mmCIF file of C-alpha atoms in Angstrom:
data_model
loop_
_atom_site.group_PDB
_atom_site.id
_atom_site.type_symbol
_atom_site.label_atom_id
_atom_site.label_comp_id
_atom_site.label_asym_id
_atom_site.label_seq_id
_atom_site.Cartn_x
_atom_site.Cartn_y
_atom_site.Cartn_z
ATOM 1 C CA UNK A 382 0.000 0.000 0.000
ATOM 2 C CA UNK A 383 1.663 3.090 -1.091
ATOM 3 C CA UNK A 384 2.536 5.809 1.315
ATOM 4 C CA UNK A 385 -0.030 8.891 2.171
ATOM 5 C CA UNK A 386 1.342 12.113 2.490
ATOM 6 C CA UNK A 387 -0.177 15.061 4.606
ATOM 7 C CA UNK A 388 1.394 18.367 2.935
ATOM 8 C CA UNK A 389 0.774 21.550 4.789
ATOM 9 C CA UNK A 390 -0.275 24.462 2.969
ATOM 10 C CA UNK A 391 0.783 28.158 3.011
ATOM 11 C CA UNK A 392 -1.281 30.701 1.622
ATOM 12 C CA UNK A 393 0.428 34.322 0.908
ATOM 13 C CA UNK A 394 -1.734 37.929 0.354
ATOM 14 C CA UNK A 395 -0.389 41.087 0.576
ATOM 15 C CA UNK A 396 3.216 39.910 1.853
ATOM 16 C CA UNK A 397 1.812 37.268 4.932
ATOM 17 C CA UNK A 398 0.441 34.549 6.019
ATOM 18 C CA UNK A 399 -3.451 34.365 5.648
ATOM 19 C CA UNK A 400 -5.880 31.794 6.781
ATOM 20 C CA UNK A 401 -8.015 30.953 4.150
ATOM 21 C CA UNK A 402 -11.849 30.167 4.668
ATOM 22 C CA UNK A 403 -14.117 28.841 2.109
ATOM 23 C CA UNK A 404 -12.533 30.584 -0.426
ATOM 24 C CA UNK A 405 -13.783 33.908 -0.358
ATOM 25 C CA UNK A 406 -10.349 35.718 -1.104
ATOM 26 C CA UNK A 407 -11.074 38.796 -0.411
ATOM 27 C CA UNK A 408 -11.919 38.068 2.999
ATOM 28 C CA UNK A 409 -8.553 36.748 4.064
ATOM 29 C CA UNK A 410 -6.881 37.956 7.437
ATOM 30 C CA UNK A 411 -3.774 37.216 8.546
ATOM 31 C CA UNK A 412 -3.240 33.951 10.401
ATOM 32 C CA UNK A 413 -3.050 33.909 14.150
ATOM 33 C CA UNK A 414 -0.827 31.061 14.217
ATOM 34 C CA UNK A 415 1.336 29.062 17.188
ATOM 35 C CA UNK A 416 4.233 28.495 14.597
ATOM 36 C CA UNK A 417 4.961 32.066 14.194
ATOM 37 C CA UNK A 418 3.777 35.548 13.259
ATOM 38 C CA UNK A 419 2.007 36.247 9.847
ATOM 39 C CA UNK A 420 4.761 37.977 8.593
ATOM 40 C CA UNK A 421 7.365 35.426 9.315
ATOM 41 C CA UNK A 422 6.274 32.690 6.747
ATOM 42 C CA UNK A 423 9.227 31.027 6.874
ATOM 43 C CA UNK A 424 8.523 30.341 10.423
ATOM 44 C CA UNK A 425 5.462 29.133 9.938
ATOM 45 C CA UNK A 426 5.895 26.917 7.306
ATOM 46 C CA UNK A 427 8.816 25.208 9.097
ATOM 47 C CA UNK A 428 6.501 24.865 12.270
ATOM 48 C CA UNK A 429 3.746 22.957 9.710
ATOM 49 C CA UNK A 430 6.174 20.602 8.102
ATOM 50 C CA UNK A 431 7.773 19.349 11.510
ATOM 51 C CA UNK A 432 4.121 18.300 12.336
ATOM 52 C CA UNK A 433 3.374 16.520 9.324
ATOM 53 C CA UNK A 434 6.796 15.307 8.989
ATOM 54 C CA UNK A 435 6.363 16.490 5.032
ATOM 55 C CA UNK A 436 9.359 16.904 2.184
ATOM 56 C CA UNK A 437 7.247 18.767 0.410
ATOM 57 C CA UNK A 438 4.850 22.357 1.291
ATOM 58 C CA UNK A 439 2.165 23.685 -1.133
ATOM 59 C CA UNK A 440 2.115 27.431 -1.558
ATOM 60 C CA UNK A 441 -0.926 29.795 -2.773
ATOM 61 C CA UNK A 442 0.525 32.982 -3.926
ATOM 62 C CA UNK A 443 -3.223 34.588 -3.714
ATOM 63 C CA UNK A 444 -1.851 37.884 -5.516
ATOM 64 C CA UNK A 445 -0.446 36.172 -8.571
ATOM 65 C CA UNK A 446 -3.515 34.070 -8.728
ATOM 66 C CA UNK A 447 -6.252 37.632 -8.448
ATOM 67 C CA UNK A 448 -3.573 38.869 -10.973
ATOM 68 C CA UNK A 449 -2.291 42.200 -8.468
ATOM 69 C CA UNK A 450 1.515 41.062 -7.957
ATOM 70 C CA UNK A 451 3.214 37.829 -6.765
ATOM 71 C CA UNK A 452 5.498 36.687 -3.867
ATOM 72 C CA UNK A 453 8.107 35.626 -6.044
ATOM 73 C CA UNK A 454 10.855 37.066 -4.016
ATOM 74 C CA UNK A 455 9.026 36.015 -0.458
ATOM 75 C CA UNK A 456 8.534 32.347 -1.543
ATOM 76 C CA UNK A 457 12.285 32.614 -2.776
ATOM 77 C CA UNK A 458 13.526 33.218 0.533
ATOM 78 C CA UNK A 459 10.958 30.359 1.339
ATOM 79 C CA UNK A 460 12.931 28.131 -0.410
ATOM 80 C CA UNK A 461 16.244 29.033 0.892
ATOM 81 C CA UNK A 462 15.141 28.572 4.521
ATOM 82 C CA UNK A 463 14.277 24.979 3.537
ATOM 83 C CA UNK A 464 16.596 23.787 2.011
ATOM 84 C CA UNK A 465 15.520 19.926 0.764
ATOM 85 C CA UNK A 466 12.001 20.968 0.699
ATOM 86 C CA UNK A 467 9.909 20.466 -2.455
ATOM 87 C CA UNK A 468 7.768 23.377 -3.060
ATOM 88 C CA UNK A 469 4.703 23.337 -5.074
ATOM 89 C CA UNK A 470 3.366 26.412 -5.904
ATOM 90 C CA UNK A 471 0.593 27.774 -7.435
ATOM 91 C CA UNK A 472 0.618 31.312 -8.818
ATOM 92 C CA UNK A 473 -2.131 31.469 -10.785
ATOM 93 C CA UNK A 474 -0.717 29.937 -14.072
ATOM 94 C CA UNK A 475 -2.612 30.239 -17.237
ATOM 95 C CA UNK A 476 0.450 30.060 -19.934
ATOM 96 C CA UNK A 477 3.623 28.560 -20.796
ATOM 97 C CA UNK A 478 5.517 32.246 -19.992
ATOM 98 C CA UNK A 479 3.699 32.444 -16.570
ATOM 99 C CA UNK A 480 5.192 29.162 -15.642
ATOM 100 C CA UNK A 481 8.907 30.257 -17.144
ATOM 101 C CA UNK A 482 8.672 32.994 -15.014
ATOM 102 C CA UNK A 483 8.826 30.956 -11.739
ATOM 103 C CA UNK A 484 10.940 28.056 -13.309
ATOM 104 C CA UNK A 485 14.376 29.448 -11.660
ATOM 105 C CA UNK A 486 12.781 28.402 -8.400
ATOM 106 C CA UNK A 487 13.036 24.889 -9.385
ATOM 107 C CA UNK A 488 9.537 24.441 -7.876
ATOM 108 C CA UNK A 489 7.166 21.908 -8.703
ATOM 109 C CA UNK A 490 4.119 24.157 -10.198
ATOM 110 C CA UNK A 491 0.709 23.244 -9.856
ATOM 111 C CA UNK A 492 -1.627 24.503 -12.732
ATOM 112 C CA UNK A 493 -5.217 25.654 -11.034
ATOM 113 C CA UNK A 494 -8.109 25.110 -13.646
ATOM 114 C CA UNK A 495 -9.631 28.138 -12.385
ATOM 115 C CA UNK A 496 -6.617 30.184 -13.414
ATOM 116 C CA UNK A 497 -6.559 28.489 -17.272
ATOM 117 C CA UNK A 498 -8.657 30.759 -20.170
ATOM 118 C CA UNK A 499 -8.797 27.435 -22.501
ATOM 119 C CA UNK A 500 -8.020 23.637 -22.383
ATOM 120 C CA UNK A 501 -5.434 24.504 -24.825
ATOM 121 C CA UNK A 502 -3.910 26.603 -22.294
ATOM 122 C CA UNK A 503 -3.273 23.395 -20.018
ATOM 123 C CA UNK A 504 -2.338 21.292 -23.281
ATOM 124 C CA UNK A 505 0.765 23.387 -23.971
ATOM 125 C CA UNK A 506 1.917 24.151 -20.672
ATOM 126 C CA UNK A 507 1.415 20.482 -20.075
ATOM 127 C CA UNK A 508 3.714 19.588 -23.181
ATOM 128 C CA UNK A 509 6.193 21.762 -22.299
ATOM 129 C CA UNK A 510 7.065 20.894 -19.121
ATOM 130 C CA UNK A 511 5.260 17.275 -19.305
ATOM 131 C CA UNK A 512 4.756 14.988 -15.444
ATOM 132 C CA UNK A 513 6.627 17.754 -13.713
ATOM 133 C CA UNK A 514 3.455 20.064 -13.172
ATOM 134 C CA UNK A 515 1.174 19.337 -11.128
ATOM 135 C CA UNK A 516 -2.936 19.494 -12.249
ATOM 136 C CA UNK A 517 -5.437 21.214 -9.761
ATOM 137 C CA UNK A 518 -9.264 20.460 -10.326
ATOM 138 C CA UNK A 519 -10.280 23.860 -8.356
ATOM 139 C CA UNK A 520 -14.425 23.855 -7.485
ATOM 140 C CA UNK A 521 -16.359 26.390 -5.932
ATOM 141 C CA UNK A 522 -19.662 27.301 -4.779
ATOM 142 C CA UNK A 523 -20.598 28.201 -8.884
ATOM 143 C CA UNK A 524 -19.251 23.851 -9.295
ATOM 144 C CA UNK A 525 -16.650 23.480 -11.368
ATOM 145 C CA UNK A 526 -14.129 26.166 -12.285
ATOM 146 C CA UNK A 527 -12.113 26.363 -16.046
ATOM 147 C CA UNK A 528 -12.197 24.498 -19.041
ATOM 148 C CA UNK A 529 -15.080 21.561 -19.157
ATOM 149 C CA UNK A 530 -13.072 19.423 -20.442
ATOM 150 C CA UNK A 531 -10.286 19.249 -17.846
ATOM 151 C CA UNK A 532 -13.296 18.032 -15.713
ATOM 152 C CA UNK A 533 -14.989 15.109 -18.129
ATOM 153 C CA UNK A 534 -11.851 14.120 -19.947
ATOM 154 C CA UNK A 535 -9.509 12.091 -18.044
ATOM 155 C CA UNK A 536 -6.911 11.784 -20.595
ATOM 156 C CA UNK A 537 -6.036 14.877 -20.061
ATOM 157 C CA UNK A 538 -5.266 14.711 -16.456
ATOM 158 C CA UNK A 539 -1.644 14.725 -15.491
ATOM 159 C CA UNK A 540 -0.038 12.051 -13.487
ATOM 160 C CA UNK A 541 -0.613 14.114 -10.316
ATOM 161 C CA UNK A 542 -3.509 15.863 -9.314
ATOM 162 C CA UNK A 543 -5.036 18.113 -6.743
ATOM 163 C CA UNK A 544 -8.752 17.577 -6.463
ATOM 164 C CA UNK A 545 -9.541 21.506 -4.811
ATOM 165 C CA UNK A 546 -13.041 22.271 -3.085
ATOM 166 C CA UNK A 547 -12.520 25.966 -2.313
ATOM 167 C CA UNK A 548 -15.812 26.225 -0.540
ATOM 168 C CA UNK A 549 -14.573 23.971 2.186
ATOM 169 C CA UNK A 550 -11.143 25.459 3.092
ATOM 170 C CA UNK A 551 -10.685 26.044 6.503
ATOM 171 C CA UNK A 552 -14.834 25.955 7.027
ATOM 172 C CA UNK A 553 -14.734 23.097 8.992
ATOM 173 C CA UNK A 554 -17.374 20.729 7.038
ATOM 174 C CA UNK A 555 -15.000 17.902 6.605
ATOM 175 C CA UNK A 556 -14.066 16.969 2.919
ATOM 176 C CA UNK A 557 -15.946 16.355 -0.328
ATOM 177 C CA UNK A 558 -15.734 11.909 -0.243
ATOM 178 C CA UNK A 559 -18.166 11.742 -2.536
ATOM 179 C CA UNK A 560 -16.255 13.611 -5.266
ATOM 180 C CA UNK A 561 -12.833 12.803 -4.267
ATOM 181 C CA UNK A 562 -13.881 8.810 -4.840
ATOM 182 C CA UNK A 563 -15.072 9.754 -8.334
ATOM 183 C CA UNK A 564 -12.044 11.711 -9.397
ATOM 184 C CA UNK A 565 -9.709 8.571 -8.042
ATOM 185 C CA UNK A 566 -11.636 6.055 -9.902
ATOM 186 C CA UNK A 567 -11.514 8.042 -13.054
ATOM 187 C CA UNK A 568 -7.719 8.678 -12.229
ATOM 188 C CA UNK A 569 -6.659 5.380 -13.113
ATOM 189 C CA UNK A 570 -3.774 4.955 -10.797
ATOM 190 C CA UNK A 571 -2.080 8.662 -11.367
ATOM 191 C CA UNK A 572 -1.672 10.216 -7.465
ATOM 192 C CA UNK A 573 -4.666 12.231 -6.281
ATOM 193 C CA UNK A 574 -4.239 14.870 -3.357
ATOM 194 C CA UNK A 575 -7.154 15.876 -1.605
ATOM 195 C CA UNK A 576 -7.602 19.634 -0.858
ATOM 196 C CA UNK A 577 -10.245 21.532 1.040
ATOM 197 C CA UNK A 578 -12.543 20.602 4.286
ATOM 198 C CA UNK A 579 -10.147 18.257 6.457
ATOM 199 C CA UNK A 580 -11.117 18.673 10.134
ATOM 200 C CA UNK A 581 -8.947 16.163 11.953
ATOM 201 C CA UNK A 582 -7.579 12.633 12.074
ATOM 202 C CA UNK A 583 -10.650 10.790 10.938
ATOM 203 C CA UNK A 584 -10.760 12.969 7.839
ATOM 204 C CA UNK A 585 -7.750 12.554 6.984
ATOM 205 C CA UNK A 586 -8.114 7.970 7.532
ATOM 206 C CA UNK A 587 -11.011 8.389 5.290
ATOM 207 C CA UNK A 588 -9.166 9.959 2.278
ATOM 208 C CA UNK A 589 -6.238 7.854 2.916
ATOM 209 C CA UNK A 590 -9.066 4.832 2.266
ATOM 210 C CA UNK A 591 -9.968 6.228 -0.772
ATOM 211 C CA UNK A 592 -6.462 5.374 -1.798
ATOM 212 C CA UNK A 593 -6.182 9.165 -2.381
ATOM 213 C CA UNK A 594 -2.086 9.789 -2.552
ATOM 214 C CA UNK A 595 -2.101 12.287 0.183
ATOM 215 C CA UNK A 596 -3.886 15.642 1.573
ATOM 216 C CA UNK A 597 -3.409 19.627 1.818
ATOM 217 C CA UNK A 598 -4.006 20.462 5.247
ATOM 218 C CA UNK A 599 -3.604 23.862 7.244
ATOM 219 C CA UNK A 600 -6.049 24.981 9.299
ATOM 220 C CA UNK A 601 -6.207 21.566 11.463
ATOM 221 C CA UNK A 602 -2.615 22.054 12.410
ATOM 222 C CA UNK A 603 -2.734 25.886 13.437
ATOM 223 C CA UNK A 604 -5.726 25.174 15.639
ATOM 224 C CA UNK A 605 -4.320 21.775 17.019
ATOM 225 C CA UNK A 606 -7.242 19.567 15.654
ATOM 226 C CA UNK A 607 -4.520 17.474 14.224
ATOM 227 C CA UNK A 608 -1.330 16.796 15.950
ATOM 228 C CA UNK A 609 2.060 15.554 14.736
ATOM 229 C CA UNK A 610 1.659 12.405 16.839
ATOM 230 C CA UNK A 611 -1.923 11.536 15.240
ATOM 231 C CA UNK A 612 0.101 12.095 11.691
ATOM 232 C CA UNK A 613 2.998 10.086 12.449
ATOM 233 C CA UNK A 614 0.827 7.121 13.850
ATOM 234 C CA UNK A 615 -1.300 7.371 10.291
ATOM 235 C CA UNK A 616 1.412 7.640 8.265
ATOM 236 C CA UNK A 617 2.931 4.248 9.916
ATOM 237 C CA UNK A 618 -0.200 2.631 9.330
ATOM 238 C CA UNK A 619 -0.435 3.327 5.963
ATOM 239 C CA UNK A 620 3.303 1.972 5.300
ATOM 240 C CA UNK A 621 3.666 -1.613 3.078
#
Protein backbone atom coordinates (compact mmCIF):
# COMPACT_ATOMS: atom_id res chain seq x y z
CA UNK A 1 0.00 0.00 0.00
CA UNK A 2 1.66 3.09 -1.09
CA UNK A 3 2.54 5.81 1.31
CA UNK A 4 -0.03 8.89 2.17
CA UNK A 5 1.34 12.11 2.49
CA UNK A 6 -0.18 15.06 4.61
CA UNK A 7 1.39 18.37 2.94
CA UNK A 8 0.77 21.55 4.79
CA UNK A 9 -0.27 24.46 2.97
CA UNK A 10 0.78 28.16 3.01
CA UNK A 11 -1.28 30.70 1.62
CA UNK A 12 0.43 34.32 0.91
CA UNK A 13 -1.73 37.93 0.35
CA UNK A 14 -0.39 41.09 0.58
CA UNK A 15 3.22 39.91 1.85
CA UNK A 16 1.81 37.27 4.93
CA UNK A 17 0.44 34.55 6.02
CA UNK A 18 -3.45 34.37 5.65
CA UNK A 19 -5.88 31.79 6.78
CA UNK A 20 -8.01 30.95 4.15
CA UNK A 21 -11.85 30.17 4.67
CA UNK A 22 -14.12 28.84 2.11
CA UNK A 23 -12.53 30.58 -0.43
CA UNK A 24 -13.78 33.91 -0.36
CA UNK A 25 -10.35 35.72 -1.10
CA UNK A 26 -11.07 38.80 -0.41
CA UNK A 27 -11.92 38.07 3.00
CA UNK A 28 -8.55 36.75 4.06
CA UNK A 29 -6.88 37.96 7.44
CA UNK A 30 -3.77 37.22 8.55
CA UNK A 31 -3.24 33.95 10.40
CA UNK A 32 -3.05 33.91 14.15
CA UNK A 33 -0.83 31.06 14.22
CA UNK A 34 1.34 29.06 17.19
CA UNK A 35 4.23 28.50 14.60
CA UNK A 36 4.96 32.07 14.19
CA UNK A 37 3.78 35.55 13.26
CA UNK A 38 2.01 36.25 9.85
CA UNK A 39 4.76 37.98 8.59
CA UNK A 40 7.37 35.43 9.32
CA UNK A 41 6.27 32.69 6.75
CA UNK A 42 9.23 31.03 6.87
CA UNK A 43 8.52 30.34 10.42
CA UNK A 44 5.46 29.13 9.94
CA UNK A 45 5.90 26.92 7.31
CA UNK A 46 8.82 25.21 9.10
CA UNK A 47 6.50 24.87 12.27
CA UNK A 48 3.75 22.96 9.71
CA UNK A 49 6.17 20.60 8.10
CA UNK A 50 7.77 19.35 11.51
CA UNK A 51 4.12 18.30 12.34
CA UNK A 52 3.37 16.52 9.32
CA UNK A 53 6.80 15.31 8.99
CA UNK A 54 6.36 16.49 5.03
CA UNK A 55 9.36 16.90 2.18
CA UNK A 56 7.25 18.77 0.41
CA UNK A 57 4.85 22.36 1.29
CA UNK A 58 2.17 23.68 -1.13
CA UNK A 59 2.12 27.43 -1.56
CA UNK A 60 -0.93 29.80 -2.77
CA UNK A 61 0.52 32.98 -3.93
CA UNK A 62 -3.22 34.59 -3.71
CA UNK A 63 -1.85 37.88 -5.52
CA UNK A 64 -0.45 36.17 -8.57
CA UNK A 65 -3.51 34.07 -8.73
CA UNK A 66 -6.25 37.63 -8.45
CA UNK A 67 -3.57 38.87 -10.97
CA UNK A 68 -2.29 42.20 -8.47
CA UNK A 69 1.52 41.06 -7.96
CA UNK A 70 3.21 37.83 -6.77
CA UNK A 71 5.50 36.69 -3.87
CA UNK A 72 8.11 35.63 -6.04
CA UNK A 73 10.85 37.07 -4.02
CA UNK A 74 9.03 36.02 -0.46
CA UNK A 75 8.53 32.35 -1.54
CA UNK A 76 12.29 32.61 -2.78
CA UNK A 77 13.53 33.22 0.53
CA UNK A 78 10.96 30.36 1.34
CA UNK A 79 12.93 28.13 -0.41
CA UNK A 80 16.24 29.03 0.89
CA UNK A 81 15.14 28.57 4.52
CA UNK A 82 14.28 24.98 3.54
CA UNK A 83 16.60 23.79 2.01
CA UNK A 84 15.52 19.93 0.76
CA UNK A 85 12.00 20.97 0.70
CA UNK A 86 9.91 20.47 -2.46
CA UNK A 87 7.77 23.38 -3.06
CA UNK A 88 4.70 23.34 -5.07
CA UNK A 89 3.37 26.41 -5.90
CA UNK A 90 0.59 27.77 -7.44
CA UNK A 91 0.62 31.31 -8.82
CA UNK A 92 -2.13 31.47 -10.79
CA UNK A 93 -0.72 29.94 -14.07
CA UNK A 94 -2.61 30.24 -17.24
CA UNK A 95 0.45 30.06 -19.93
CA UNK A 96 3.62 28.56 -20.80
CA UNK A 97 5.52 32.25 -19.99
CA UNK A 98 3.70 32.44 -16.57
CA UNK A 99 5.19 29.16 -15.64
CA UNK A 100 8.91 30.26 -17.14
CA UNK A 101 8.67 32.99 -15.01
CA UNK A 102 8.83 30.96 -11.74
CA UNK A 103 10.94 28.06 -13.31
CA UNK A 104 14.38 29.45 -11.66
CA UNK A 105 12.78 28.40 -8.40
CA UNK A 106 13.04 24.89 -9.38
CA UNK A 107 9.54 24.44 -7.88
CA UNK A 108 7.17 21.91 -8.70
CA UNK A 109 4.12 24.16 -10.20
CA UNK A 110 0.71 23.24 -9.86
CA UNK A 111 -1.63 24.50 -12.73
CA UNK A 112 -5.22 25.65 -11.03
CA UNK A 113 -8.11 25.11 -13.65
CA UNK A 114 -9.63 28.14 -12.39
CA UNK A 115 -6.62 30.18 -13.41
CA UNK A 116 -6.56 28.49 -17.27
CA UNK A 117 -8.66 30.76 -20.17
CA UNK A 118 -8.80 27.44 -22.50
CA UNK A 119 -8.02 23.64 -22.38
CA UNK A 120 -5.43 24.50 -24.82
CA UNK A 121 -3.91 26.60 -22.29
CA UNK A 122 -3.27 23.40 -20.02
CA UNK A 123 -2.34 21.29 -23.28
CA UNK A 124 0.76 23.39 -23.97
CA UNK A 125 1.92 24.15 -20.67
CA UNK A 126 1.41 20.48 -20.08
CA UNK A 127 3.71 19.59 -23.18
CA UNK A 128 6.19 21.76 -22.30
CA UNK A 129 7.07 20.89 -19.12
CA UNK A 130 5.26 17.27 -19.31
CA UNK A 131 4.76 14.99 -15.44
CA UNK A 132 6.63 17.75 -13.71
CA UNK A 133 3.46 20.06 -13.17
CA UNK A 134 1.17 19.34 -11.13
CA UNK A 135 -2.94 19.49 -12.25
CA UNK A 136 -5.44 21.21 -9.76
CA UNK A 137 -9.26 20.46 -10.33
CA UNK A 138 -10.28 23.86 -8.36
CA UNK A 139 -14.43 23.86 -7.48
CA UNK A 140 -16.36 26.39 -5.93
CA UNK A 141 -19.66 27.30 -4.78
CA UNK A 142 -20.60 28.20 -8.88
CA UNK A 143 -19.25 23.85 -9.29
CA UNK A 144 -16.65 23.48 -11.37
CA UNK A 145 -14.13 26.17 -12.28
CA UNK A 146 -12.11 26.36 -16.05
CA UNK A 147 -12.20 24.50 -19.04
CA UNK A 148 -15.08 21.56 -19.16
CA UNK A 149 -13.07 19.42 -20.44
CA UNK A 150 -10.29 19.25 -17.85
CA UNK A 151 -13.30 18.03 -15.71
CA UNK A 152 -14.99 15.11 -18.13
CA UNK A 153 -11.85 14.12 -19.95
CA UNK A 154 -9.51 12.09 -18.04
CA UNK A 155 -6.91 11.78 -20.59
CA UNK A 156 -6.04 14.88 -20.06
CA UNK A 157 -5.27 14.71 -16.46
CA UNK A 158 -1.64 14.73 -15.49
CA UNK A 159 -0.04 12.05 -13.49
CA UNK A 160 -0.61 14.11 -10.32
CA UNK A 161 -3.51 15.86 -9.31
CA UNK A 162 -5.04 18.11 -6.74
CA UNK A 163 -8.75 17.58 -6.46
CA UNK A 164 -9.54 21.51 -4.81
CA UNK A 165 -13.04 22.27 -3.09
CA UNK A 166 -12.52 25.97 -2.31
CA UNK A 167 -15.81 26.22 -0.54
CA UNK A 168 -14.57 23.97 2.19
CA UNK A 169 -11.14 25.46 3.09
CA UNK A 170 -10.68 26.04 6.50
CA UNK A 171 -14.83 25.95 7.03
CA UNK A 172 -14.73 23.10 8.99
CA UNK A 173 -17.37 20.73 7.04
CA UNK A 174 -15.00 17.90 6.61
CA UNK A 175 -14.07 16.97 2.92
CA UNK A 176 -15.95 16.35 -0.33
CA UNK A 177 -15.73 11.91 -0.24
CA UNK A 178 -18.17 11.74 -2.54
CA UNK A 179 -16.25 13.61 -5.27
CA UNK A 180 -12.83 12.80 -4.27
CA UNK A 181 -13.88 8.81 -4.84
CA UNK A 182 -15.07 9.75 -8.33
CA UNK A 183 -12.04 11.71 -9.40
CA UNK A 184 -9.71 8.57 -8.04
CA UNK A 185 -11.64 6.06 -9.90
CA UNK A 186 -11.51 8.04 -13.05
CA UNK A 187 -7.72 8.68 -12.23
CA UNK A 188 -6.66 5.38 -13.11
CA UNK A 189 -3.77 4.95 -10.80
CA UNK A 190 -2.08 8.66 -11.37
CA UNK A 191 -1.67 10.22 -7.47
CA UNK A 192 -4.67 12.23 -6.28
CA UNK A 193 -4.24 14.87 -3.36
CA UNK A 194 -7.15 15.88 -1.60
CA UNK A 195 -7.60 19.63 -0.86
CA UNK A 196 -10.24 21.53 1.04
CA UNK A 197 -12.54 20.60 4.29
CA UNK A 198 -10.15 18.26 6.46
CA UNK A 199 -11.12 18.67 10.13
CA UNK A 200 -8.95 16.16 11.95
CA UNK A 201 -7.58 12.63 12.07
CA UNK A 202 -10.65 10.79 10.94
CA UNK A 203 -10.76 12.97 7.84
CA UNK A 204 -7.75 12.55 6.98
CA UNK A 205 -8.11 7.97 7.53
CA UNK A 206 -11.01 8.39 5.29
CA UNK A 207 -9.17 9.96 2.28
CA UNK A 208 -6.24 7.85 2.92
CA UNK A 209 -9.07 4.83 2.27
CA UNK A 210 -9.97 6.23 -0.77
CA UNK A 211 -6.46 5.37 -1.80
CA UNK A 212 -6.18 9.16 -2.38
CA UNK A 213 -2.09 9.79 -2.55
CA UNK A 214 -2.10 12.29 0.18
CA UNK A 215 -3.89 15.64 1.57
CA UNK A 216 -3.41 19.63 1.82
CA UNK A 217 -4.01 20.46 5.25
CA UNK A 218 -3.60 23.86 7.24
CA UNK A 219 -6.05 24.98 9.30
CA UNK A 220 -6.21 21.57 11.46
CA UNK A 221 -2.61 22.05 12.41
CA UNK A 222 -2.73 25.89 13.44
CA UNK A 223 -5.73 25.17 15.64
CA UNK A 224 -4.32 21.78 17.02
CA UNK A 225 -7.24 19.57 15.65
CA UNK A 226 -4.52 17.47 14.22
CA UNK A 227 -1.33 16.80 15.95
CA UNK A 228 2.06 15.55 14.74
CA UNK A 229 1.66 12.41 16.84
CA UNK A 230 -1.92 11.54 15.24
CA UNK A 231 0.10 12.09 11.69
CA UNK A 232 3.00 10.09 12.45
CA UNK A 233 0.83 7.12 13.85
CA UNK A 234 -1.30 7.37 10.29
CA UNK A 235 1.41 7.64 8.26
CA UNK A 236 2.93 4.25 9.92
CA UNK A 237 -0.20 2.63 9.33
CA UNK A 238 -0.43 3.33 5.96
CA UNK A 239 3.30 1.97 5.30
CA UNK A 240 3.67 -1.61 3.08
Amino acid sequence: MAQFAVIPALDLKDGVVVQAKAGDRADYRPITSPFGASDHPAAIARGLLAVTGSAALYIADLDAIAGTGNHFELVRGISDALPGIALWIDAGFSDVADCAFWLPLGATLVIGSESLPAVDNWREIHGAFGESVVLSLDFGTDGSRGPEPLFSDPALWSNRLIAMDLTRVGADTGPDIGRLKRIVAAADGRAVFAAGGVRNLDDLAALASLEAQGALIATALHSGAVTQKEIAALLRGRRP
